[in-house]
Amino acid sequence: MFQWLNQTKESAPEQTAPAHVAIIMDGNGRWAKKRGLPRIMGHREGMKSVREAVRTASDLGVSSLTLYAFSTENWSRPEEEVSFLMKLPGQFLETDLKDLAARNVKVEVAGEVERLPVFTRDAIAQAVEETRENTGLKLVFALNYGGRDELLKATRRIAERVKACELSPEEITEATIESELMTGSITHVDLVIRTSGEQRLSNFLLWQAAYAEFYFTDVLWPDFRREHFLKAIEDYNLRTRRFGGV
Ligand code: FPP
């Protein structure tokens, strides 16, 4: 049925990779609970799925992959869990940055990074710097990211520009708002994947996902493998996107 599973883009030319895929990596806690393990073990296992998703996206020629790694709401989790989650970007980049660079991946971040611990910021800053010139997959870590927060901050900055008479209200366009978003030049998402059976957007990329296709799977994030990602893209390829038209 899925003849192109486990194949690279070259051997599966009939499939079109979406330009921007965004993933809500859900189900780590449940994965751990099912095994009688502490929740943080689910997050640690989830790093392997991050690695595989990045490699798959890169192999398929996806232009941008945005991963929801920590939301503005996640601060309300137990301190031990938050502290563990904060260490993951650094741990991942320590082991994988060489491979990312070799794959021509460009690392970026979206979110209020100022509130993150210094070691998290430093790890991200180093990866961003070292991959700045790369032209392959854009890998965006959404860290301390919230769609409402993003739109709130954008609105404030635009209001400041109006107050300073740099802009009149009539001159505000969609492009003005997009220029203030945390995702930079990546303004639209083509495919949002959410794992673990939940079917919500959870404050992720509210503006950018306006015309996104959604793919939900019951697979828990730590179990999400290349074949699951390929199945999501195959499903995406069956959709007809109308962008409000007929
Ligand atoms: C949601 O699952 C997951 C998170 C809030 C964290 C996601 C983080 C990772 C997958 C690791 C990130 C790795 C890098 C490299 C940044 P949940 O804990 O809400 O699961 P549950 O709904 O089953 O409790």
PDB file of C-alpha atoms and ligand atoms in Angstrom:
ATOM      1  CA  MET A   1       0.000   0.000   0.000  1.00  0.00           C
ATOM      2  CA  PHE A   2       2.667   2.489   0.996  1.00  0.00           C
ATOM      3  CA  GLN A   3       5.324   1.479  -1.503  1.00  0.00           C
ATOM      4  CA  TRP A   4       7.417   4.575  -0.880  1.00  0.00           C
ATOM      5  CA  LEU A   5       7.734   4.063   2.889  1.00  0.00           C
ATOM      6  CA  ASN A   6      11.374   3.933   3.964  1.00  0.00           C
ATOM      7  CA  GLN A   7      12.437   5.360   0.641  1.00  0.00           C
ATOM      8  CA  THR A   8      14.082   8.693   0.073  1.00  0.00           C
ATOM      9  CA  LYS A   9      12.613  11.477  -2.026  1.00  0.00           C
ATOM     10  CA  GLU A  10      14.685  10.399  -5.027  1.00  0.00           C
ATOM     11  CA  SER A  11      13.049   6.995  -5.143  1.00  0.00           C
ATOM     12  CA  ALA A  12       9.559   8.320  -4.436  1.00  0.00           C
ATOM     13  CA  PRO A  13       9.200  11.227  -6.866  1.00  0.00           C
ATOM     14  CA  GLU A  14       5.399  10.975  -7.052  1.00  0.00           C
ATOM     15  CA  GLN A  15       5.081  12.426  -3.539  1.00  0.00           C
ATOM     16  CA  THR A  16       5.328  16.169  -3.006  1.00  0.00           C
ATOM     17  CA  ALA A  17       6.832  17.200   0.283  1.00  0.00           C
ATOM     18  CA  PRO A  18       4.967  20.056   1.996  1.00  0.00           C
ATOM     19  CA  ALA A  19       7.174  23.137   2.269  1.00  0.00           C
ATOM     20  CA  HIS A  20       6.547  23.751   5.964  1.00  0.00           C
ATOM     21  CA  VAL A  21       5.665  20.992   8.404  1.00  0.00           C
ATOM     22  CA  ALA A  22       4.963  21.776  12.057  1.00  0.00           C
ATOM     23  CA  ILE A  23       4.726  19.081  14.705  1.00  0.00           C
ATOM     24  CA  ILE A  24       3.016  19.081  18.094  1.00  0.00           C
ATOM     25  CA  MET A  25       5.051  16.364  19.770  1.00  0.00           C
ATOM     26  CA  ASP A  26       2.489  15.031  22.230  1.00  0.00           C
ATOM     27  CA  GLY A  27       2.250  11.900  24.346  1.00  0.00           C
ATOM     28  CA  ASN A  28       5.630  11.697  26.062  1.00  0.00           C
ATOM     29  CA  GLY A  29       4.076  11.529  29.523  1.00  0.00           C
ATOM     30  CA  ARG A  30       1.647   8.769  28.541  1.00  0.00           C
ATOM     31  CA  TRP A  31       4.431   6.810  26.840  1.00  0.00           C
ATOM     32  CA  ALA A  32       6.380   6.846  30.115  1.00  0.00           C
ATOM     33  CA  LYS A  33       3.340   6.102  32.283  1.00  0.00           C
ATOM     34  CA  LYS A  34       2.497   3.022  30.209  1.00  0.00           C
ATOM     35  CA  ARG A  35       5.935   1.688  31.128  1.00  0.00           C
ATOM     36  CA  GLY A  36       5.800   2.694  34.779  1.00  0.00           C
ATOM     37  CA  LEU A  37       8.512   5.301  34.200  1.00  0.00           C
ATOM     38  CA  PRO A  38       8.691   8.943  35.308  1.00  0.00           C
ATOM     39  CA  ARG A  39       7.323  11.431  32.728  1.00  0.00           C
ATOM     40  CA  ILE A  40      10.774  12.822  31.990  1.00  0.00           C
ATOM     41  CA  MET A  41      11.786   9.462  30.515  1.00  0.00           C
ATOM     42  CA  GLY A  42       9.135  10.013  27.868  1.00  0.00           C
ATOM     43  CA  HIS A  43      10.699  13.357  26.989  1.00  0.00           C
ATOM     44  CA  ARG A  44      14.135  11.781  26.816  1.00  0.00           C
ATOM     45  CA  GLU A  45      12.861   9.066  24.487  1.00  0.00           C
ATOM     46  CA  GLY A  46      11.117  11.794  22.468  1.00  0.00           C
ATOM     47  CA  MET A  47      14.525  13.159  21.497  1.00  0.00           C
ATOM     48  CA  LYS A  48      15.088  10.070  19.340  1.00  0.00           C
ATOM     49  CA  SER A  49      11.879  10.861  17.475  1.00  0.00           C
ATOM     50  CA  VAL A  50      13.091  14.443  17.028  1.00  0.00           C
ATOM     51  CA  ARG A  51      16.281  13.099  15.444  1.00  0.00           C
ATOM     52  CA  GLU A  52      14.367  10.804  13.125  1.00  0.00           C
ATOM     53  CA  ALA A  53      11.830  13.486  12.144  1.00  0.00           C
ATOM     54  CA  VAL A  54      14.614  15.935  11.292  1.00  0.00           C
ATOM     55  CA  ARG A  55      16.431  13.355   9.171  1.00  0.00           C
ATOM     56  CA  THR A  56      13.217  12.374   7.384  1.00  0.00           C
ATOM     57  CA  ALA A  57      12.262  15.998   6.673  1.00  0.00           C
ATOM     58  CA  SER A  58      15.759  16.677   5.412  1.00  0.00           C
ATOM     59  CA  ASP A  59      15.736  13.550   3.178  1.00  0.00           C
ATOM     60  CA  LEU A  60      12.359  14.455   1.711  1.00  0.00           C
ATOM     61  CA  GLY A  61      13.296  18.023   0.840  1.00  0.00           C
ATOM     62  CA  VAL A  62      10.895  19.678   3.309  1.00  0.00           C
ATOM     63  CA  SER A  63      11.936  23.354   3.479  1.00  0.00           C
ATOM     64  CA  SER A  64      11.003  24.035   7.113  1.00  0.00           C
ATOM     65  CA  LEU A  65      10.237  21.886  10.121  1.00  0.00           C
ATOM     66  CA  THR A  66       8.923  23.583  13.249  1.00  0.00           C
ATOM     67  CA  LEU A  67       8.854  21.522  16.443  1.00  0.00           C
ATOM     68  CA  TYR A  68       6.757  22.579  19.442  1.00  0.00           C
ATOM     69  CA  ALA A  69       9.309  21.827  22.144  1.00  0.00           C
ATOM     70  CA  PHE A  70       8.047  24.061  24.984  1.00  0.00           C
ATOM     71  CA  SER A  71       4.961  26.249  25.116  1.00  0.00           C
ATOM     72  CA  THR A  72       4.319  29.385  27.149  1.00  0.00           C
ATOM     73  CA  GLU A  73       1.851  27.235  29.143  1.00  0.00           C
ATOM     74  CA  ASN A  74       4.389  24.487  29.924  1.00  0.00           C
ATOM     75  CA  TRP A  75       5.910  26.547  32.772  1.00  0.00           C
ATOM     76  CA  SER A  76       3.005  25.321  34.926  1.00  0.00           C
ATOM     77  CA  ARG A  77       4.399  21.773  34.915  1.00  0.00           C
ATOM     78  CA  PRO A  78       6.281  20.423  37.964  1.00  0.00           C
ATOM     79  CA  GLU A  79       9.646  22.158  38.449  1.00  0.00           C
ATOM     80  CA  GLU A  80      11.606  18.933  37.901  1.00  0.00           C
ATOM     81  CA  GLU A  81       9.922  18.362  34.535  1.00  0.00           C
ATOM     82  CA  VAL A  82      10.441  21.965  33.376  1.00  0.00           C
ATOM     83  CA  SER A  83      14.072  21.801  34.377  1.00  0.00           C
ATOM     84  CA  PHE A  84      14.509  18.532  32.440  1.00  0.00           C
ATOM     85  CA  LEU A  85      12.796  19.956  29.348  1.00  0.00           C
ATOM     86  CA  MET A  86      15.108  22.972  29.443  1.00  0.00           C
ATOM     87  CA  LYS A  87      18.144  20.697  29.215  1.00  0.00           C
ATOM     88  CA  LEU A  88      16.933  18.816  26.142  1.00  0.00           C
ATOM     89  CA  PRO A  89      17.805  21.354  23.425  1.00  0.00           C
ATOM     90  CA  GLY A  90      21.391  21.492  24.709  1.00  0.00           C
ATOM     91  CA  GLN A  91      21.666  17.701  24.955  1.00  0.00           C
ATOM     92  CA  PHE A  92      20.221  17.214  21.497  1.00  0.00           C
ATOM     93  CA  LEU A  93      22.457  19.806  19.905  1.00  0.00           C
ATOM     94  CA  GLU A  94      25.531  18.468  21.660  1.00  0.00           C
ATOM     95  CA  THR A  95      25.029  15.047  20.068  1.00  0.00           C
ATOM     96  CA  ASP A  96      23.459  16.105  16.771  1.00  0.00           C
ATOM     97  CA  LEU A  97      24.817  19.482  15.729  1.00  0.00           C
ATOM     98  CA  LYS A  98      27.583  17.929  13.604  1.00  0.00           C
ATOM     99  CA  ASP A  99      25.064  15.759  11.771  1.00  0.00           C
ATOM    100  CA  LEU A 100      22.705  18.723  11.305  1.00  0.00           C
ATOM    101  CA  ALA A 101      25.536  20.805   9.868  1.00  0.00           C
ATOM    102  CA  ALA A 102      26.565  17.946   7.553  1.00  0.00           C
ATOM    103  CA  ARG A 103      22.970  17.804   6.315  1.00  0.00           C
ATOM    104  CA  ASN A 104      23.036  21.535   5.586  1.00  0.00           C
ATOM    105  CA  VAL A 105      20.291  22.110   8.222  1.00  0.00           C
ATOM    106  CA  LYS A 106      19.793  25.680   9.440  1.00  0.00           C
ATOM    107  CA  VAL A 107      18.721  25.860  13.096  1.00  0.00           C
ATOM    108  CA  GLU A 108      16.368  28.634  14.188  1.00  0.00           C
ATOM    109  CA  VAL A 109      14.260  29.361  17.251  1.00  0.00           C
ATOM    110  CA  ALA A 110      10.804  30.876  17.725  1.00  0.00           C
ATOM    111  CA  GLY A 111       9.632  32.058  21.128  1.00  0.00           C
ATOM    112  CA  GLU A 112      10.480  34.324  24.033  1.00  0.00           C
ATOM    113  CA  VAL A 113      14.006  33.033  24.483  1.00  0.00           C
ATOM    114  CA  GLU A 114      14.905  35.662  27.101  1.00  0.00           C
ATOM    115  CA  ARG A 115      13.002  33.710  29.751  1.00  0.00           C
ATOM    116  CA  LEU A 116      14.908  30.480  29.074  1.00  0.00           C
ATOM    117  CA  PRO A 117      17.856  29.496  31.296  1.00  0.00           C
ATOM    118  CA  VAL A 118      21.228  30.745  30.068  1.00  0.00           C
ATOM    119  CA  PHE A 119      22.489  27.234  29.212  1.00  0.00           C
ATOM    120  CA  THR A 120      19.458  26.648  26.957  1.00  0.00           C
ATOM    121  CA  ARG A 121      19.893  30.021  25.258  1.00  0.00           C
ATOM    122  CA  ASP A 122      23.615  29.436  24.782  1.00  0.00           C
ATOM    123  CA  ALA A 123      23.116  25.998  23.206  1.00  0.00           C
ATOM    124  CA  ILE A 124      20.535  27.388  20.792  1.00  0.00           C
ATOM    125  CA  ALA A 125      22.584  30.496  20.018  1.00  0.00           C
ATOM    126  CA  GLN A 126      25.616  28.360  19.191  1.00  0.00           C
ATOM    127  CA  ALA A 127      23.597  26.107  16.874  1.00  0.00           C
ATOM    128  CA  VAL A 128      21.981  29.105  15.174  1.00  0.00           C
ATOM    129  CA  GLU A 129      25.391  30.710  14.688  1.00  0.00           C
ATOM    130  CA  GLU A 130      27.122  27.550  13.424  1.00  0.00           C
ATOM    131  CA  THR A 131      24.397  26.775  10.893  1.00  0.00           C
ATOM    132  CA  ARG A 132      23.647  30.369   9.853  1.00  0.00           C
ATOM    133  CA  GLU A 133      24.940  29.946   6.301  1.00  0.00           C
ATOM    134  CA  ASN A 134      23.242  26.601   5.667  1.00  0.00           C
ATOM    135  CA  THR A 135      20.689  26.428   2.894  1.00  0.00           C
ATOM    136  CA  GLY A 136      18.933  23.115   3.538  1.00  0.00           C
ATOM    137  CA  LEU A 137      16.089  22.304   5.931  1.00  0.00           C
ATOM    138  CA  LYS A 138      15.182  25.113   8.346  1.00  0.00           C
ATOM    139  CA  LEU A 139      14.744  23.460  11.716  1.00  0.00           C
ATOM    140  CA  VAL A 140      12.806  25.751  14.038  1.00  0.00           C
ATOM    141  CA  PHE A 141      12.568  24.930  17.729  1.00  0.00           C
ATOM    142  CA  ALA A 142       9.470  26.584  19.183  1.00  0.00           C
ATOM    143  CA  LEU A 143      10.674  27.224  22.725  1.00  0.00           C
ATOM    144  CA  ASN A 144       8.674  29.226  25.225  1.00  0.00           C
ATOM    145  CA  TYR A 145       6.421  29.836  22.259  1.00  0.00           C
ATOM    146  CA  GLY A 146       2.724  30.738  22.355  1.00  0.00           C
ATOM    147  CA  GLY A 147       0.663  31.883  19.375  1.00  0.00           C
ATOM    148  CA  ARG A 148      -1.328  34.405  21.422  1.00  0.00           C
ATOM    149  CA  ASP A 149       1.841  35.765  22.995  1.00  0.00           C
ATOM    150  CA  GLU A 150       3.367  36.109  19.530  1.00  0.00           C
ATOM    151  CA  LEU A 151       0.355  38.069  18.235  1.00  0.00           C
ATOM    152  CA  LEU A 152       0.229  40.191  21.380  1.00  0.00           C
ATOM    153  CA  LYS A 153       3.897  41.171  21.055  1.00  0.00           C
ATOM    154  CA  ALA A 154       3.477  41.848  17.330  1.00  0.00           C
ATOM    155  CA  THR A 155       0.472  44.078  18.044  1.00  0.00           C
ATOM    156  CA  ARG A 156       2.409  46.032  20.659  1.00  0.00           C
ATOM    157  CA  ARG A 157       5.334  46.616  18.283  1.00  0.00           C
ATOM    158  CA  ILE A 158       3.026  47.760  15.491  1.00  0.00           C
ATOM    159  CA  ALA A 159       1.183  50.071  17.937  1.00  0.00           C
ATOM    160  CA  GLU A 160       4.563  51.559  18.917  1.00  0.00           C
ATOM    161  CA  ARG A 161       5.318  52.252  15.262  1.00  0.00           C
ATOM    162  CA  VAL A 162       1.932  53.935  14.819  1.00  0.00           C
ATOM    163  CA  LYS A 163       2.526  55.984  17.985  1.00  0.00           C
ATOM    164  CA  ALA A 164       5.907  57.073  16.617  1.00  0.00           C
ATOM    165  CA  CYS A 165       4.121  58.126  13.381  1.00  0.00           C
ATOM    166  CA  GLU A 166       6.200  55.643  11.342  1.00  0.00           C
ATOM    167  CA  LEU A 167       3.021  53.942  10.155  1.00  0.00           C
ATOM    168  CA  SER A 168      -0.641  54.896   9.860  1.00  0.00           C
ATOM    169  CA  PRO A 169      -3.380  52.391  10.847  1.00  0.00           C
ATOM    170  CA  GLU A 170      -4.470  52.212   7.177  1.00  0.00           C
ATOM    171  CA  GLU A 171      -0.989  51.123   6.165  1.00  0.00           C
ATOM    172  CA  ILE A 172      -1.114  48.015   8.384  1.00  0.00           C
ATOM    173  CA  THR A 173      -1.406  44.967   6.140  1.00  0.00           C
ATOM    174  CA  GLU A 174      -1.063  41.228   6.619  1.00  0.00           C
ATOM    175  CA  ALA A 175       2.568  41.666   5.587  1.00  0.00           C
ATOM    176  CA  THR A 176       3.059  44.170   8.442  1.00  0.00           C
ATOM    177  CA  ILE A 177       1.826  41.583  10.944  1.00  0.00           C
ATOM    178  CA  GLU A 178       3.840  38.786   9.346  1.00  0.00           C
ATOM    179  CA  SER A 179       6.995  40.861   9.565  1.00  0.00           C
ATOM    180  CA  GLU A 180       6.566  40.890  13.376  1.00  0.00           C
ATOM    181  CA  LEU A 181       5.990  37.138  13.842  1.00  0.00           C
ATOM    182  CA  MET A 182       8.539  35.015  15.669  1.00  0.00           C
ATOM    183  CA  THR A 183       8.856  32.560  12.784  1.00  0.00           C
ATOM    184  CA  GLY A 184      10.571  35.167  10.598  1.00  0.00           C
ATOM    185  CA  SER A 185      10.281  34.487   6.902  1.00  0.00           C
ATOM    186  CA  ILE A 186       8.302  31.255   7.437  1.00  0.00           C
ATOM    187  CA  THR A 187       4.823  32.743   7.545  1.00  0.00           C
ATOM    188  CA  HIS A 188       2.634  29.808   6.471  1.00  0.00           C
ATOM    189  CA  VAL A 189       2.399  26.211   7.594  1.00  0.00           C
ATOM    190  CA  ASP A 190       1.307  23.555   5.103  1.00  0.00           C
ATOM    191  CA  LEU A 191       0.941  20.577   7.399  1.00  0.00           C
ATOM    192  CA  VAL A 192       0.457  20.380  11.165  1.00  0.00           C
ATOM    193  CA  ILE A 193       1.008  16.936  12.671  1.00  0.00           C
ATOM    194  CA  ARG A 194      -0.116  16.159  16.207  1.00  0.00           C
ATOM    195  CA  THR A 195       0.663  12.860  17.839  1.00  0.00           C
ATOM    196  CA  SER A 196      -1.026  10.971  20.713  1.00  0.00           C
ATOM    197  CA  GLY A 197      -4.639  11.199  19.574  1.00  0.00           C
ATOM    198  CA  GLU A 198      -5.258  14.761  20.778  1.00  0.00           C
ATOM    199  CA  GLN A 199      -6.874  17.019  18.181  1.00  0.00           C
ATOM    200  CA  ARG A 200      -6.156  20.610  19.183  1.00  0.00           C
ATOM    201  CA  LEU A 201      -3.847  23.402  18.107  1.00  0.00           C
ATOM    202  CA  SER A 202      -2.850  24.303  21.688  1.00  0.00           C
ATOM    203  CA  ASN A 203      -1.776  27.864  20.907  1.00  0.00           C
ATOM    204  CA  PHE A 204       0.668  26.733  18.205  1.00  0.00           C
ATOM    205  CA  LEU A 205       1.270  28.917  15.128  1.00  0.00           C
ATOM    206  CA  LEU A 206      -2.206  30.499  15.253  1.00  0.00           C
ATOM    207  CA  TRP A 207      -1.573  32.911  12.401  1.00  0.00           C
ATOM    208  CA  GLN A 208       0.707  30.682  10.340  1.00  0.00           C
ATOM    209  CA  ALA A 209      -1.654  27.681  10.415  1.00  0.00           C
ATOM    210  CA  ALA A 210      -4.618  29.597   8.928  1.00  0.00           C
ATOM    211  CA  TYR A 211      -4.752  27.286   5.889  1.00  0.00           C
ATOM    212  CA  ALA A 212      -2.739  24.357   7.184  1.00  0.00           C
ATOM    213  CA  GLU A 213      -3.815  20.782   6.675  1.00  0.00           C
ATOM    214  CA  PHE A 214      -4.032  18.803   9.914  1.00  0.00           C
ATOM    215  CA  TYR A 215      -2.899  15.251  10.462  1.00  0.00           C
ATOM    216  CA  PHE A 216      -3.654  13.515  13.736  1.00  0.00           C
ATOM    217  CA  THR A 217      -2.275  10.149  14.743  1.00  0.00           C
ATOM    218  CA  ASP A 218      -2.739   8.029  17.865  1.00  0.00           C
ATOM    219  CA  VAL A 219       0.977   7.208  17.878  1.00  0.00           C
ATOM    220  CA  LEU A 220       2.678   8.661  20.976  1.00  0.00           C
ATOM    221  CA  TRP A 221       5.578  10.980  20.154  1.00  0.00           C
ATOM    222  CA  PRO A 222       8.359   8.668  21.454  1.00  0.00           C
ATOM    223  CA  ASP A 223       7.033   5.964  19.082  1.00  0.00           C
ATOM    224  CA  PHE A 224       6.770   8.332  16.087  1.00  0.00           C
ATOM    225  CA  ARG A 225       9.108   6.924  13.455  1.00  0.00           C
ATOM    226  CA  ARG A 226      10.002   7.695   9.860  1.00  0.00           C
ATOM    227  CA  GLU A 227       7.194   5.483   8.551  1.00  0.00           C
ATOM    228  CA  HIS A 228       4.626   7.530  10.536  1.00  0.00           C
ATOM    229  CA  PHE A 229       5.997  10.785   9.165  1.00  0.00           C
ATOM    230  CA  LEU A 230       5.877   9.412   5.620  1.00  0.00           C
ATOM    231  CA  LYS A 231       2.287   8.281   6.160  1.00  0.00           C
ATOM    232  CA  ALA A 232       1.350  11.823   7.257  1.00  0.00           C
ATOM    233  CA  ILE A 233       2.890  13.254   4.105  1.00  0.00           C
ATOM    234  CA  GLU A 234       1.189  10.653   1.977  1.00  0.00           C
ATOM    235  CA  ASP A 235      -2.126  11.630   3.567  1.00  0.00           C
ATOM    236  CA  TYR A 236      -1.340  15.320   2.962  1.00  0.00           C
ATOM    237  CA  ASN A 237      -0.771  14.538  -0.707  1.00  0.00           C
ATOM    238  CA  LEU A 238      -4.317  13.173  -0.976  1.00  0.00           C
ATOM    239  CA  ARG A 239      -5.842  16.478   0.163  1.00  0.00           C
ATOM    240  CA  THR A 240      -7.078  19.193  -2.167  1.00  0.00           C
ATOM    241  CA  ARG A 241      -6.098  22.574  -0.829  1.00  0.00           C
ATOM    242  CA  ARG A 242      -8.492  25.341  -1.821  1.00  0.00           C
ATOM    243  CA  PHE A 243      -7.356  28.256   0.388  1.00  0.00           C
ATOM    244  CA  GLY A 244     -10.961  29.468   0.660  1.00  0.00           C
ATOM    245  CA  GLY A 245     -11.625  29.152  -3.076  1.00  0.00           C
ATOM    246  CA  VAL A 246     -13.563  26.425  -4.920  1.00  0.00           C
TER     247      VAL A 246
HETATM  248  C1  FPP B   1       4.120  16.969  25.217  1.00  0.00           C
HETATM  249  O1  FPP B   1       3.905  15.682  25.746  1.00  0.00           O
HETATM  250  C2  FPP B   1       5.534  17.192  25.027  1.00  0.00           C
HETATM  251  C3  FPP B   1       6.227  18.249  25.511  1.00  0.00           C
HETATM  252  C4  FPP B   1       5.609  19.343  26.273  1.00  0.00           C
HETATM  253  C5  FPP B   1       7.675  18.352  25.310  1.00  0.00           C
HETATM  254  C6  FPP B   1       8.139  17.975  23.953  1.00  0.00           C
HETATM  255  C7  FPP B   1       9.595  17.822  23.972  1.00  0.00           C
HETATM  256  C8  FPP B   1      10.256  16.823  23.353  1.00  0.00           C
HETATM  257  C9  FPP B   1       9.618  15.800  22.521  1.00  0.00           C
HETATM  258  C10 FPP B   1      11.716  16.743  23.388  1.00  0.00           C
HETATM  259  C11 FPP B   1      12.253  17.953  22.724  1.00  0.00           C
HETATM  260  C12 FPP B   1      13.566  17.722  22.252  1.00  0.00           C
HETATM  261  C13 FPP B   1      14.334  18.703  21.775  1.00  0.00           C
HETATM  262  C14 FPP B   1      15.553  18.334  21.105  1.00  0.00           C
HETATM  263  C15 FPP B   1      14.007  20.126  21.930  1.00  0.00           C
HETATM  264  P1  FPP B   1       3.249  15.543  27.187  1.00  0.00           P
HETATM  265  O2  FPP B   1       4.326  15.585  28.188  1.00  0.00           O
HETATM  266  O3  FPP B   1       2.203  16.584  27.358  1.00  0.00           O
HETATM  267  O4  FPP B   1       2.623  14.115  27.092  1.00  0.00           O
HETATM  268  P2  FPP B   1       1.265  13.638  27.768  1.00  0.00           P
HETATM  269  O5  FPP B   1       0.158  14.416  27.111  1.00  0.00           O
HETATM  270  O6  FPP B   1       1.225  12.190  27.435  1.00  0.00           O
HETATM  271  O7  FPP B   1       1.372  13.901  29.235  1.00  0.00           O
END
